[in-house]
Amino acid sequence: PVAPTAAPASPTPVADLLAGSPTPPSGFPVASWRPPSPPESDDDRTEFVPHIEVPKAVFGSANAGASRFAPPEERPGVPDVEPPQERFAPRPIPGMPMDLPVGGRFEAPPAQAPEKPRSRRSAPDWMLWVAAVLVVVLIGSTVWWRFLRPTTIDEAIIVPTASATERPKVQRGEDAVRGYLQALAAGDITAALAYGPVGPGSQVLLAPAAVQESLALAPISNIDVPDAAENASVIRARYTIGTDAVDRTFNVERTDDGGWQLTKSTTTVQLTAKRSARVPLLINKQPVDNLALLELVPGTYRFETGLPFLRYVTGTDLKVQSLDYNQPIQTLNLELTDEGRTALLEAGRTSMQACLAQTVLDPPGCPFGKTSDKPVRAVRWEELKDPWNGVQFTPTIDDPSVAEATFTISVAATVDFADGSHSPGNKVEITVRMTADVTKSRAQDIQVRWADI
């Protein structure tokens, strides 16, 4: 700071200056002051303030003292300006561009201890034990089911495949086809399957008993396989199955050992027909349950129920003339056997006679009945006409294991009331529906049920 040499004079009031006072303000040089000019007219309201010149301080001269900021030669005895000492360091604000440590910009930040790694929460011991036990049980169950479980193998349906016998080595394709058909005609399914691979379906109908049944229905004979080109892959063959003449081709391929074999020794057929769970399906005497794919060889296949009262419709038999057959089995219709119709007719008549023999107005479980407001002492029922003439029993659409028939009955009741009155000839004529389960093995086991229409 500059030290003034003299105390400043008190300012001169503006009113004195405007009044034209000849006395200049104290502290200013006399020669530098001029009084203002008077206004030119009364209308001129402009007020003038005298010009005040502020004296300038010149260092080194008489009007200014020595300054610490002046050169040393101009300020003898005046020390240099020392920079202010830093008394404290501002606390940093996190996130700002100039984030300084707490101790100041010249102090190294304190060393921080390394963070401990977060450890994952471990599962309880009991959960580890449970998981271990489950793994052991799963492995043990798999081993038991795969290798140790008891199994029963029916020798009648053991089907040999090409891997179970030595594959015959033939030098030409027509020899493979000829050997295959001759093996089928002889009923030697083992030798026939050695001429080519077997498909992925069930082999239940490749059992020797099934093949023998096929030959009993329609034998294979008159086999004629003409010679073909040396490297021909399609071989023509002619033969008969029963009374049907067959003229088909077979595909062959060369094997790794230089011989020939059929590209396949069976054909895969889908079984998609809707069936009742209570009606068995036997094909060539072999039970077929819950199967979707069947492997077949050329021959005849008969569908049976194994029941005395119910059978598959005549003409359902399947004839596979060659390995090109691939038609799915989509429909399996059922019909009553002659024995089944007789058994149902006898069961219906027996049930009707039992109802006519009752002495009540409304016999329980019977197709007819009446009501009365008066107490009844006795009732006698009689049949007015035979309802069984021309009755047709058929399996129901929803469940073919149940047969049904719809017909009209005509009966009359003679009623004796408790008061001694008598009411003869009370006629009842009604259309009824009779149903019965036809999966029974004996006629006396058939139970008849009645319902009004």
mmCIF file with all atom_site columns, C-alpha atoms in Angstrom, residues 345 349 352-353 383-391 407-410:
data_model
loop_
_atom_site.group_PDB
_atom_site.id
_atom_site.type_symbol
_atom_site.label_atom_id
_atom_site.label_alt_id
_atom_site.label_comp_id
_atom_site.label_asym_id
_atom_site.label_entity_id
_atom_site.label_seq_id
_atom_site.pdbx_PDB_ins_code
_atom_site.Cartn_x
_atom_site.Cartn_y
_atom_site.Cartn_z
_atom_site.occupancy
_atom_site.B_iso_or_equiv
_atom_site.pdbx_formal_charge
_atom_site.auth_seq_id
_atom_site.auth_comp_id
_atom_site.auth_asym_id
_atom_site.auth_atom_id
_atom_site.pdbx_PDB_model_num
ATOM 1  C CA . LEU A 1 345 ? -80.342 -112.053 -27.873 1.00 0.00 ? 345 LEU A CA 1
ATOM 2  C CA . ARG A 1 349 ? -84.866 -112.189 -23.541 1.00 0.00 ? 349 ARG A CA 1
ATOM 3  C CA . MET A 1 352 ? -87.199 -109.166 -20.250 1.00 0.00 ? 352 MET A CA 1
ATOM 4  C CA . GLN A 1 353 ? -88.753 -112.320 -18.770 1.00 0.00 ? 353 GLN A CA 1
ATOM 5  C CA . GLU A 1 383 ? -96.036 -109.160 -23.332 1.00 0.00 ? 383 GLU A CA 1
ATOM 6  C CA . LEU A 1 384 ? -98.355 -108.108 -26.160 1.00 0.00 ? 384 LEU A CA 1
ATOM 7  C CA . LYS A 1 385 ? -95.926 -108.803 -29.046 1.00 0.00 ? 385 LYS A CA 1
ATOM 8  C CA . ASP A 1 386 ? -92.463 -110.242 -29.565 1.00 0.00 ? 386 ASP A CA 1
ATOM 9  C CA . PRO A 1 387 ? -89.954 -107.332 -29.712 1.00 0.00 ? 387 PRO A CA 1
ATOM 10 C CA . TRP A 1 388 ? -86.957 -109.469 -30.765 1.00 0.00 ? 388 TRP A CA 1
ATOM 11 C CA . ASN A 1 389 ? -87.916 -110.065 -34.347 1.00 0.00 ? 389 ASN A CA 1
ATOM 12 C CA . GLY A 1 390 ? -85.318 -108.266 -36.528 1.00 0.00 ? 390 GLY A CA 1
ATOM 13 C CA . VAL A 1 391 ? -83.325 -106.715 -33.681 1.00 0.00 ? 391 VAL A CA 1
ATOM 14 C CA . PHE A 1 407 ? -86.358 -101.440 -30.502 1.00 0.00 ? 407 PHE A CA 1
ATOM 15 C CA . THR A 1 408 ? -89.972 -101.026 -29.283 1.00 0.00 ? 408 THR A CA 1
ATOM 16 C CA . ILE A 1 409 ? -91.642 -103.117 -26.593 1.00 0.00 ? 409 ILE A CA 1
ATOM 17 C CA . SER A 1 410 ? -95.365 -103.456 -25.949 1.00 0.00 ? 410 SER A CA 1
#
